PDB file of C-alpha atoms and ligand atoms in Angstrom:
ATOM      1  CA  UNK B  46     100.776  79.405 112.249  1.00  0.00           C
ATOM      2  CA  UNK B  47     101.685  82.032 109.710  1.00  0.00           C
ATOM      3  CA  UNK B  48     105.017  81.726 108.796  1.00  0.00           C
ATOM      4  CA  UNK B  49     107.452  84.534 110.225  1.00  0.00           C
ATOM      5  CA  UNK B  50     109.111  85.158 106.563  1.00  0.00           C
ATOM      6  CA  UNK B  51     105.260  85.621 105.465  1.00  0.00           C
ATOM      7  CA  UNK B  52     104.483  87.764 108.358  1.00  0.00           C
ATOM      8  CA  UNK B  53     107.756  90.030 107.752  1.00  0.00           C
ATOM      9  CA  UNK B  54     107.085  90.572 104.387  1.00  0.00           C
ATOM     10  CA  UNK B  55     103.426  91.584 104.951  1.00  0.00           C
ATOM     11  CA  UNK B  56     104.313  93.744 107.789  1.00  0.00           C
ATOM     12  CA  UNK B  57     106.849  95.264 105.546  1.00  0.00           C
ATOM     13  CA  UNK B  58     104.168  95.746 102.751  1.00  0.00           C
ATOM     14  CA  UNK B  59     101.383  97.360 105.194  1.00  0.00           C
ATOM     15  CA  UNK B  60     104.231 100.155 107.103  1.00  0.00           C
ATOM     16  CA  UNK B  61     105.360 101.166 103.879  1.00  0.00           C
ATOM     17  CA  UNK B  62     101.798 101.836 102.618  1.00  0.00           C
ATOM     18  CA  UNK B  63     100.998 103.399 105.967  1.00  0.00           C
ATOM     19  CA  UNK B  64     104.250 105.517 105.428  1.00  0.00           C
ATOM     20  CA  UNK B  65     103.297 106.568 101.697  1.00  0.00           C
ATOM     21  CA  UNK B  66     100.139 107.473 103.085  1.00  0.00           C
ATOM     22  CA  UNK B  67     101.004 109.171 105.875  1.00  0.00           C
ATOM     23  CA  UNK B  68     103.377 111.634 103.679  1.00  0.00           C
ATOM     24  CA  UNK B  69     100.940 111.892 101.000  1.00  0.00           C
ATOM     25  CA  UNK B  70      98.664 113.623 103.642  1.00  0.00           C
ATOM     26  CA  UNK B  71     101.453 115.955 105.179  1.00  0.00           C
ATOM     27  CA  UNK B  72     101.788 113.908 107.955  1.00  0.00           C
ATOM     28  CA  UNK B  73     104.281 112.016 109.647  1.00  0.00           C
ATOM     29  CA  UNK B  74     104.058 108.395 109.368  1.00  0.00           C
ATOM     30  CA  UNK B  75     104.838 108.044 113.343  1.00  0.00           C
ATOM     31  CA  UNK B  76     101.620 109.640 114.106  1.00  0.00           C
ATOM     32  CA  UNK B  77     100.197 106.243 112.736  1.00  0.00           C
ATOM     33  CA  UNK B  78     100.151 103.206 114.791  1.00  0.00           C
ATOM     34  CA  UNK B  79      99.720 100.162 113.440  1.00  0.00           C
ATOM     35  CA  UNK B  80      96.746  97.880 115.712  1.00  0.00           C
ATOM     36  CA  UNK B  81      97.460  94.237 114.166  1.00  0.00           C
ATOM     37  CA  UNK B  82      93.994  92.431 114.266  1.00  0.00           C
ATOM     38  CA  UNK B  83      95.012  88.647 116.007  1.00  0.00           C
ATOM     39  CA  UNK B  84      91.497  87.865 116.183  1.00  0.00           C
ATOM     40  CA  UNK B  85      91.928  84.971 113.489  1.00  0.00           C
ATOM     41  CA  UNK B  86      95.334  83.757 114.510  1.00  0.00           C
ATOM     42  CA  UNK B  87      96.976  81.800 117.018  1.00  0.00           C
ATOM     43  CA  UNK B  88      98.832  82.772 119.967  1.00  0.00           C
ATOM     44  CA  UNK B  89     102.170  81.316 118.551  1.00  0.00           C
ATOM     45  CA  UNK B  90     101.953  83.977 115.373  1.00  0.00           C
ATOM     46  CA  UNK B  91     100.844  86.904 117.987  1.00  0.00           C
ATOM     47  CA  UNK B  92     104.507  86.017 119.381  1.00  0.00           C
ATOM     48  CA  UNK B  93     105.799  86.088 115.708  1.00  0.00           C
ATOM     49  CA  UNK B  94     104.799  89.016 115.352  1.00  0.00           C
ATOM     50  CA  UNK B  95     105.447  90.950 118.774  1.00  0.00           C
ATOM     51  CA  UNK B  96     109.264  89.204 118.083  1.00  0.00           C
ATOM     52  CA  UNK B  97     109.248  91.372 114.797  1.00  0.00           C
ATOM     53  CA  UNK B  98     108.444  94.258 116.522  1.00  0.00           C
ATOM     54  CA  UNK B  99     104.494  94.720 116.761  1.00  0.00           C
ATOM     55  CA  UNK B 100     103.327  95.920 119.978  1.00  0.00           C
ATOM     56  CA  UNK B 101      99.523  96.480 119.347  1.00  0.00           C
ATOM     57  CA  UNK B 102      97.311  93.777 119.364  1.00  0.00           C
ATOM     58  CA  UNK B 103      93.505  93.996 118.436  1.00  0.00           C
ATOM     59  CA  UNK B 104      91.006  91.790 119.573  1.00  0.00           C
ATOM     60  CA  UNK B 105      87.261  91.466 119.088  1.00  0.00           C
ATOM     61  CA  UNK B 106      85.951  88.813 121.883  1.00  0.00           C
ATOM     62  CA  UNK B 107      87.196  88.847 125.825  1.00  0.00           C
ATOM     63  CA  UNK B 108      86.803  85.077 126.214  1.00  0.00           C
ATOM     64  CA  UNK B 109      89.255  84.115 123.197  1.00  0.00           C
ATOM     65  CA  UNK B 110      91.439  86.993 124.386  1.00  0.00           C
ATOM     66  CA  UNK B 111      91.358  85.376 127.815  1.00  0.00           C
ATOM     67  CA  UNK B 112      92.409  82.559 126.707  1.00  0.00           C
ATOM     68  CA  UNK B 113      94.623  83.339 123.940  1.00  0.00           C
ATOM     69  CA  UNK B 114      96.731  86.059 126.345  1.00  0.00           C
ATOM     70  CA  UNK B 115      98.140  83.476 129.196  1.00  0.00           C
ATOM     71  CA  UNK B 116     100.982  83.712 129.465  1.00  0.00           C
ATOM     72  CA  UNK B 117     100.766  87.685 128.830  1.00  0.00           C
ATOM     73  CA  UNK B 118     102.290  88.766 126.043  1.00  0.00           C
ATOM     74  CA  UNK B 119     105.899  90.518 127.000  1.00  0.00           C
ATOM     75  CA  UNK B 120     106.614  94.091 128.539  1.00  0.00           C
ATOM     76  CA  UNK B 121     105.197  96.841 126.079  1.00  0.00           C
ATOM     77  CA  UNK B 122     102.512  95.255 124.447  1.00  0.00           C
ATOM     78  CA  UNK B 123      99.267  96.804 124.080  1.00  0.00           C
ATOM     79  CA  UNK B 124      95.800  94.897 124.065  1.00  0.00           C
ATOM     80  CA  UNK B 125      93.034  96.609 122.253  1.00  0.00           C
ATOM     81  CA  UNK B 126      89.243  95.336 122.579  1.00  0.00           C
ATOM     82  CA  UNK B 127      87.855  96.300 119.364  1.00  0.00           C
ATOM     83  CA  UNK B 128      84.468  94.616 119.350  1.00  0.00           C
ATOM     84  CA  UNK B 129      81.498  94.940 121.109  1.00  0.00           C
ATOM     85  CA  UNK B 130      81.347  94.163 124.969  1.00  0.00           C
ATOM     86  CA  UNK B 131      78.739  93.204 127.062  1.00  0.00           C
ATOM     87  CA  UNK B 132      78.483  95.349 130.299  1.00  0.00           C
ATOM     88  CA  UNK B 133      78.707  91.208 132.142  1.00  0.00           C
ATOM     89  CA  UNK B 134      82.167  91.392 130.462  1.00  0.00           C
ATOM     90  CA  UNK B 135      83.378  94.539 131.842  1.00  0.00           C
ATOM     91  CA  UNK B 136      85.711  93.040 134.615  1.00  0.00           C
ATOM     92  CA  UNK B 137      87.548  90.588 132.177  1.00  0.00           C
ATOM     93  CA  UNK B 138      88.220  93.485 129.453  1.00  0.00           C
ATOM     94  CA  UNK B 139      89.099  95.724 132.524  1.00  0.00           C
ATOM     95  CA  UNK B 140      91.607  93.085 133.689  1.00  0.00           C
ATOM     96  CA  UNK B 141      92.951  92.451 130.188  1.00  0.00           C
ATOM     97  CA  UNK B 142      93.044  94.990 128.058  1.00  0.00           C
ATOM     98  CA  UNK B 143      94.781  98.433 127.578  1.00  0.00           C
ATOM     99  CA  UNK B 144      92.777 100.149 125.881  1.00  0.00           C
ATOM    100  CA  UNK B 145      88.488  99.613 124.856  1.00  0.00           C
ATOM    101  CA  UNK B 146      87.946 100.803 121.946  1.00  0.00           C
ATOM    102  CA  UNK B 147      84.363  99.836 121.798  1.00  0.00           C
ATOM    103  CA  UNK B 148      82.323 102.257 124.263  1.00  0.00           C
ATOM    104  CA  UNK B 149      79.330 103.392 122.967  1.00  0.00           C
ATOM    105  CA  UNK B 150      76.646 103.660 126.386  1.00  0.00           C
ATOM    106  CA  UNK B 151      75.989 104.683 129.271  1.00  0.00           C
ATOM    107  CA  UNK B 152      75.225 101.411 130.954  1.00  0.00           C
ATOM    108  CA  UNK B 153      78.949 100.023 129.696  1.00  0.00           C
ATOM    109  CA  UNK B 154      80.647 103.412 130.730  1.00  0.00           C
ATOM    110  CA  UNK B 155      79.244 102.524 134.115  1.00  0.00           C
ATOM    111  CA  UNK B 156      79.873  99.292 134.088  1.00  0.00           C
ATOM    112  CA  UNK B 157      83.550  99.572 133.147  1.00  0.00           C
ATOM    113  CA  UNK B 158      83.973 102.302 135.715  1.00  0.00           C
ATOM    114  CA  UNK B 159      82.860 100.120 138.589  1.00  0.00           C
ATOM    115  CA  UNK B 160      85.721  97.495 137.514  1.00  0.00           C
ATOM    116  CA  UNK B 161      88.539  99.623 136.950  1.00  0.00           C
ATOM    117  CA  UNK B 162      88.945 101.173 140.300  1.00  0.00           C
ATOM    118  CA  UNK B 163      90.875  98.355 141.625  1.00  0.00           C
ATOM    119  CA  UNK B 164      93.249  98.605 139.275  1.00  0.00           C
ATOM    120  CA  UNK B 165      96.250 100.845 139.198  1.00  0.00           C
ATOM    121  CA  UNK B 166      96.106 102.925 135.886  1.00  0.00           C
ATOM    122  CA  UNK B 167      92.912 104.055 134.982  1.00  0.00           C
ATOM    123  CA  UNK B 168      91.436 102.063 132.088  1.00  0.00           C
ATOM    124  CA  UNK B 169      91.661 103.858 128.484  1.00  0.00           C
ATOM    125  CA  UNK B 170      88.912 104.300 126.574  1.00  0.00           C
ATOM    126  CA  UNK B 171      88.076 105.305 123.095  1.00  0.00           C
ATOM    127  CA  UNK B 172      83.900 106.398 122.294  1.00  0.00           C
ATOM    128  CA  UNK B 173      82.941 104.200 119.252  1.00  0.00           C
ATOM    129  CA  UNK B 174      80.686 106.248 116.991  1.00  0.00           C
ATOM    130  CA  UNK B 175      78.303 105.154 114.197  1.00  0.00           C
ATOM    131  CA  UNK B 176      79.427 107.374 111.496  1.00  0.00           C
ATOM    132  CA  UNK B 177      77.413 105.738 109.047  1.00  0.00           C
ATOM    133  CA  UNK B 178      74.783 105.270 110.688  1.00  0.00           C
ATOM    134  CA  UNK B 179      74.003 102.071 109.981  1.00  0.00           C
ATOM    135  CA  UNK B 180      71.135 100.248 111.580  1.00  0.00           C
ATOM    136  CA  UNK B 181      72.331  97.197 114.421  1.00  0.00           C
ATOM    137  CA  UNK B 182      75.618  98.211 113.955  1.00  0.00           C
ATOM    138  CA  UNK B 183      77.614  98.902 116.891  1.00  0.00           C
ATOM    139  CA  UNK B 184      78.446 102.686 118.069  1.00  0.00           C
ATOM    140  CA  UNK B 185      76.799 105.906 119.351  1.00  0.00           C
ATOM    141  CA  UNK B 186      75.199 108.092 117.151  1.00  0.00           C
ATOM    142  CA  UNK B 187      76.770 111.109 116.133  1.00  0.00           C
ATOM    143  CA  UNK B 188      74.668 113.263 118.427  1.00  0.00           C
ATOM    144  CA  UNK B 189      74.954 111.182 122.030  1.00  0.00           C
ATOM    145  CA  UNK B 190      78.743 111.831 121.894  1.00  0.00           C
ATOM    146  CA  UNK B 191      78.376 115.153 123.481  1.00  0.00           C
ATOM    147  CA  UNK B 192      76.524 113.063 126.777  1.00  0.00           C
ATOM    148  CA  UNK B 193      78.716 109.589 126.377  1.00  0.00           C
ATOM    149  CA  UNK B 194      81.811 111.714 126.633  1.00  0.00           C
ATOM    150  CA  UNK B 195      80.799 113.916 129.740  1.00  0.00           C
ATOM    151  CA  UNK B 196      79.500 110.399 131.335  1.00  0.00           C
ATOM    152  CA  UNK B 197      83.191 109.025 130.329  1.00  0.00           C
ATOM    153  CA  UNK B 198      84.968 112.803 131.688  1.00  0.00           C
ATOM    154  CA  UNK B 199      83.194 111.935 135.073  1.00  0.00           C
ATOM    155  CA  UNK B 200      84.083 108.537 135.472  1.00  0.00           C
ATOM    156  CA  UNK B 201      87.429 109.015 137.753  1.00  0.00           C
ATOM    157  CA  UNK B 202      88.640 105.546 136.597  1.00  0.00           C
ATOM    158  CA  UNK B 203      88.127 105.457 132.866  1.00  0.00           C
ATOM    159  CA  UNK B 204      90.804 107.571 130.827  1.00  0.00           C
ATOM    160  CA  UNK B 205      89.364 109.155 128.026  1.00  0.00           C
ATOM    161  CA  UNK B 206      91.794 108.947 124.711  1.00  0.00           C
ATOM    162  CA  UNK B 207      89.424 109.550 121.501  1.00  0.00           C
ATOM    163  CA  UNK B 208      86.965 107.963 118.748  1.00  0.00           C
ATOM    164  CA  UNK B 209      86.921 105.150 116.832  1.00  0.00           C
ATOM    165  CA  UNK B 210      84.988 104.099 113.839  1.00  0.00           C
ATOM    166  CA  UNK B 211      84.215 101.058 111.729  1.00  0.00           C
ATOM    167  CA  UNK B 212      83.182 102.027 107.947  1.00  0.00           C
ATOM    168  CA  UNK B 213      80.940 100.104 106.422  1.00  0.00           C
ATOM    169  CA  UNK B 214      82.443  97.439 104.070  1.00  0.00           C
ATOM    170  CA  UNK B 215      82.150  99.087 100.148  1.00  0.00           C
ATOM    171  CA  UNK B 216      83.972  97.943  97.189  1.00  0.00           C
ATOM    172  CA  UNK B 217      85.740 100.921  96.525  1.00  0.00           C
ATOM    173  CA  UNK B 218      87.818 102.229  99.631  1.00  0.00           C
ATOM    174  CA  UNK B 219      87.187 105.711  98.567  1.00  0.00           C
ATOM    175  CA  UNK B 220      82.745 105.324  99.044  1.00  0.00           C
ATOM    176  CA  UNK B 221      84.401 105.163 102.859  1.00  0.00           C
ATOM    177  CA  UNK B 222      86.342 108.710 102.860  1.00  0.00           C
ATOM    178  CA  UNK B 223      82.959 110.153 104.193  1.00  0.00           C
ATOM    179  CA  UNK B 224      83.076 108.176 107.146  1.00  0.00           C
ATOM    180  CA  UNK B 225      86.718 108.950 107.597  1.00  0.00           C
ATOM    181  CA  UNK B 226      85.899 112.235 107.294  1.00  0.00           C
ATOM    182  CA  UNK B 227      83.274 112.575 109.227  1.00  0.00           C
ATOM    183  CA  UNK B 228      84.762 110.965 112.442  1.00  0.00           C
ATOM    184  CA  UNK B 229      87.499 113.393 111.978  1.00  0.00           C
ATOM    185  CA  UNK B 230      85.070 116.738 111.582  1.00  0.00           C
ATOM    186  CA  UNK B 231      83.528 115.045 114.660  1.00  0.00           C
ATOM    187  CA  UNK B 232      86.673 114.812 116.985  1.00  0.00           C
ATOM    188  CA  UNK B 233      87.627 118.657 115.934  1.00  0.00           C
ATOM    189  CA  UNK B 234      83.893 120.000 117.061  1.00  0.00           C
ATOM    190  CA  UNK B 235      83.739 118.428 119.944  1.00  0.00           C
ATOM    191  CA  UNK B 236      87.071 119.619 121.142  1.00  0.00           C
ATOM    192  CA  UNK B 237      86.675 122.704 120.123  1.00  0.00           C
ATOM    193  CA  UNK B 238      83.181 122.671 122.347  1.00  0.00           C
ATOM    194  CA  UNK B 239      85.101 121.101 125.114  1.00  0.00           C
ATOM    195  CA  UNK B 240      88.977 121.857 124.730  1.00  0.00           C
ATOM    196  CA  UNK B 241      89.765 119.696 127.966  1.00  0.00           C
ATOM    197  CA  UNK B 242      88.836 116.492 126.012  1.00  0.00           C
ATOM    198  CA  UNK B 243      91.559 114.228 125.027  1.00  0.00           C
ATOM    199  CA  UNK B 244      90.742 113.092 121.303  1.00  0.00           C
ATOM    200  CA  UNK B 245      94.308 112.306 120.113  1.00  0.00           C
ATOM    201  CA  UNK B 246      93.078 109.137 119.076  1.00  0.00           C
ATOM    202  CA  UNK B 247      91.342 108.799 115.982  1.00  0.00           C
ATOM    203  CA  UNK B 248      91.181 104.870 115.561  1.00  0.00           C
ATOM    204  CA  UNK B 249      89.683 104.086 111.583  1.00  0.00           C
ATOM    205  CA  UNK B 250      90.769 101.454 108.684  1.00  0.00           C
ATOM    206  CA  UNK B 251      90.866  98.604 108.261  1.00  0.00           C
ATOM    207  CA  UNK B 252      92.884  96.401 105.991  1.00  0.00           C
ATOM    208  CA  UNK B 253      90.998  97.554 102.844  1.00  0.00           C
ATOM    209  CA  UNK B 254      90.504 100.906 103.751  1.00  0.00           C
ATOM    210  CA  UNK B 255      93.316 101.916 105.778  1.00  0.00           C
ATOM    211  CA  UNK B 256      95.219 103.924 103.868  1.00  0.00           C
ATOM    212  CA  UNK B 257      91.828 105.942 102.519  1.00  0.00           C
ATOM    213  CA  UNK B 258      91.909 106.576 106.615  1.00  0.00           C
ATOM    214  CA  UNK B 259      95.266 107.753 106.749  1.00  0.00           C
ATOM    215  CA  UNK B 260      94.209 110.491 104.659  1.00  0.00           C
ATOM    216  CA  UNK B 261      91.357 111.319 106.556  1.00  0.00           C
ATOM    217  CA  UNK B 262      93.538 111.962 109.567  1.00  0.00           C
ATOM    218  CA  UNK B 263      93.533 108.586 111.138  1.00  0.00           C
ATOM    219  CA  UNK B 264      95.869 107.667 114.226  1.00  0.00           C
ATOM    220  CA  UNK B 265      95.377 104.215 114.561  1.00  0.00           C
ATOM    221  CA  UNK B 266      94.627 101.537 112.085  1.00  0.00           C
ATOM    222  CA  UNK B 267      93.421  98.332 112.913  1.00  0.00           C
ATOM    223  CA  UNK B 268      94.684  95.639 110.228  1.00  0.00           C
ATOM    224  CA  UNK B 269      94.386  92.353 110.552  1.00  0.00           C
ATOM    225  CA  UNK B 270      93.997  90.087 106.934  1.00  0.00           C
ATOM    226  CA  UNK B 271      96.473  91.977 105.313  1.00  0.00           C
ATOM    227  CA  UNK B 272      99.052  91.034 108.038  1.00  0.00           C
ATOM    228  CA  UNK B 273      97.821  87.708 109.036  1.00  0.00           C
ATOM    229  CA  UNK B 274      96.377  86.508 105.718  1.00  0.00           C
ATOM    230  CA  UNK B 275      92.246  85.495 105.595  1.00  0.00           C
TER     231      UNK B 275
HETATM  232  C1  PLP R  86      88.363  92.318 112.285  1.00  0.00           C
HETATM  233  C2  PLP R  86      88.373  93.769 112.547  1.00  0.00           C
HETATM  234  C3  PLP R  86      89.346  94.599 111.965  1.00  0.00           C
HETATM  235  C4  PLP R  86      90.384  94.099 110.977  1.00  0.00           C
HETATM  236  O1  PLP R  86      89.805  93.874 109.736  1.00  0.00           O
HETATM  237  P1  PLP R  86      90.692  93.397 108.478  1.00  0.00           P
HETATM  238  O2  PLP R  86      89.777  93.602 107.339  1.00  0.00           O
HETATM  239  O3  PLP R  86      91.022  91.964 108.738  1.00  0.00           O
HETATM  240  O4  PLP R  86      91.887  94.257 108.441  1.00  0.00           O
HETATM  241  C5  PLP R  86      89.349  95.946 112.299  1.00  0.00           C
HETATM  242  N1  PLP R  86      88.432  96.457 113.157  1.00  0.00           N
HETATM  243  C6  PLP R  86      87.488  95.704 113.734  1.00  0.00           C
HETATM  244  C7  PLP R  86      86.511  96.335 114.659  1.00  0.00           C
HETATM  245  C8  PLP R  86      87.415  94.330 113.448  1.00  0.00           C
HETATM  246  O5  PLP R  86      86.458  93.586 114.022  1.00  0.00           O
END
């Protein structure tokens, strides 16, 4: 387990980097919300960290979320599936999680539609685009958001929220700002094409790149190593 004095002190580190960001950009550092990546760590440190006051969680794979999440966490806590998901998966992650980040086809839209309708909320979604385009990695292109998002709009039981993004890993933060950007010029055409589309969400960095994101406009980070070590 990651010691709680460790944990403080990073968590201290990352919101006042996220903070200096944030105001660097004009913006206000509450607009930010900080997704700490448990993938890598233990249940006991997810507590740890909930107990100082974290109330995202990110997690890449249903089954070790499954596992990892009984007991639920408390009252207030937000799940976030952040890697890829099999359309077989869809009624776990439906079950589980708050919010899937990772949508990116129609089959899954579909698929997750056809779970959440017995639940009470309707399940949040963000569309994952491949800004970079990079080949097998996961994400729409930039040009099927137009459809994925209509396909999402129509689904009565998913709740549309915004994009998210994974740059590709680079050095220097900075060779990422395009991708950043780009999500972000993204989210603003297709909203002004379609005004009725909730985009509020811009999820983009990562632990190396986060603050790079920031600027870019992000509105949720996902951080994981540079609050739980790795
Ligand atoms: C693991 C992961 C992260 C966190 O990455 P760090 O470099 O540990 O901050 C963020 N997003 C996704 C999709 C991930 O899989």
């Amino acid at each position: 387990m990651v010691a709680t004095s460790t944990l403080s002190e990073r968590m201290s580190a990352v919101q006042a980097a996220v903070a200096e960001a944030a105001i660097a950009a004009g913006r206000d550092p509450a607009d930010v919300t900080l997704v700490a990546v448990s993938k890598t760590v233990e249940r006991a440190t997810v507590d740890a960290a909930y107990a100082l006051g974290l109330r995202h969680f990110g997690e890449n794979r249903v089954a070790d979320a499954q596992a990892k999440f009984v007991p639920p966490l408390p009252a207030g806590a937000n799940l976030h599936l952040i890697g890829q998901l099999q359309s077989n998966k869809a009624r776990p992650a439906a079950a589980l999680f708050d919010l899937v980040e990772s949508v990116d086809r129609p089959s899954l839209i579909d698929a997750l539609e056809k779970v959440a309708a017995v639940h009470e909320h309707p399940l949040s979604v963000l569309l994952q685009v491949n800004i970079a385009l990079e080949a097998k990695k996961a994400g729409c292109a930039p040009e099927a958001a137009t459809a994925l998002l209509a396909r999402i709009q129509s689904s009565p039981f998913l709740a549309l929220r915004g994009l998210m993004t994974i740059a590709p890993l680079v050095p220097d933060p900075e060779q990422a700002r395009p991708v950043f950007a780009g999500l972000r010029t993204l989210r603003d055409r297709l909203r002004d094409a379609d005004p009725s589309l909730d985009l509020s969400v811009l999820s983009m960095g990562m632990s190396n790149d986060y603050r790079v994101a920031i600027a870019e406009g992000a509105t949720q980070i996902r951080v994981g190593r540079s609050l739980f070590g790795g």
